[in-house]
XYZ file of C-alpha atoms in Angstrom:
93
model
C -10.229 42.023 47.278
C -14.130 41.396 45.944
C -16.415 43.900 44.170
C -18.625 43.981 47.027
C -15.420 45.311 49.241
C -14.532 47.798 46.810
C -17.937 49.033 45.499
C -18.160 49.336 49.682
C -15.200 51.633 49.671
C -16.527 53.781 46.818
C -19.713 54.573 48.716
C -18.146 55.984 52.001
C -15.863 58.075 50.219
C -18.585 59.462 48.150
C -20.412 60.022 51.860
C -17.053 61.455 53.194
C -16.834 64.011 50.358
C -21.218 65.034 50.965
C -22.731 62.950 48.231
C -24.390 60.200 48.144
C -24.109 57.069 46.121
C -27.333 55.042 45.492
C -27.387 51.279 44.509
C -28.187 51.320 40.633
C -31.069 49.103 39.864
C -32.739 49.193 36.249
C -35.778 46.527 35.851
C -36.140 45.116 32.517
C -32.462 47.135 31.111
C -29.798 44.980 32.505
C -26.094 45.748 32.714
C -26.256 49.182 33.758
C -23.867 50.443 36.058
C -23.586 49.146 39.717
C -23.988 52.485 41.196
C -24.373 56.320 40.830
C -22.400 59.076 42.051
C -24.471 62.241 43.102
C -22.015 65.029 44.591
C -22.690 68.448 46.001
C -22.830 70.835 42.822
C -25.138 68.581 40.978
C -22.472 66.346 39.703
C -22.996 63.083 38.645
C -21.254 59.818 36.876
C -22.084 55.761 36.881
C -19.691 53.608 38.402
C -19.318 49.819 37.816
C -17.827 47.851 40.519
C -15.411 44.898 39.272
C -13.006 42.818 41.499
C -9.188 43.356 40.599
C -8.434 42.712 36.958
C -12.388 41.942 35.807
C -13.817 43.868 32.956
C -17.452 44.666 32.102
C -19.300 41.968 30.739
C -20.022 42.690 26.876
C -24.035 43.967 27.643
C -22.741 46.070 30.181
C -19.778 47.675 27.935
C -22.895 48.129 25.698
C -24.902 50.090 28.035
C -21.731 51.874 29.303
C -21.183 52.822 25.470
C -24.629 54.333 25.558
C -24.659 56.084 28.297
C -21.539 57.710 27.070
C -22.969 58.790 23.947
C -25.941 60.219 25.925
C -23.112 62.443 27.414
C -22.441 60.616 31.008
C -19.884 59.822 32.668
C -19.037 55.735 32.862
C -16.217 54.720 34.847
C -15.092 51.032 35.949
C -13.381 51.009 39.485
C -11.791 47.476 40.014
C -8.825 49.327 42.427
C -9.525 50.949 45.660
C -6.392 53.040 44.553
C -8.961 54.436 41.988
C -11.435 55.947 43.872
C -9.932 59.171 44.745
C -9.003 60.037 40.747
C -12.590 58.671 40.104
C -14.486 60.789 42.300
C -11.961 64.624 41.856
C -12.671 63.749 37.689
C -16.703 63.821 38.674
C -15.777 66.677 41.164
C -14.227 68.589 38.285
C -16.987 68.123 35.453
């Protein structure tokens, strides 16, 4: 399975559960995450999008690192069989 298939799975179950999930572009402050998570409640968390088995590149482990310290919520989905625990833990925050 590719990134683009599972970043495309990510986004309608975000839909099905009444969020929405907005493409993640940052000019000039590369390797942030792919996309962002915006669910009913005001709840919120970055998601990069990796095919099976991939990890972050190091710049984007970087910005994931910050944006943790900044207290968000990172999470790499390279498993469709992720996307449910992914999106209850941003449900839950």
């Amino acid at each position: 399975m590719r990134e683009k298939d599972i970043e495309r799975k990510f986004v309608a179950e975000v839909k099905r559960r009444g969020g929405i999930c907005p493409k993640w572009v940052s000019p000039g402050f590369d390797g942030m995450p792919d996309r962002i998570a915006l669910l009913p409640g005001g709840k919120s968390g970055f998601v990069e999008a990796k095919a099976p088995g991939e990890k972050p590149r190091p710049l984007q482990a970087s910005r994931h690192a910050l944006l943790r310290r900044l207290g968000f919520r990172v999470y790499v989905l390279d498993d469709p069989a992720q996307i449910g625990g992914i999106i209850d833990e941003i449900q839950s925050t």
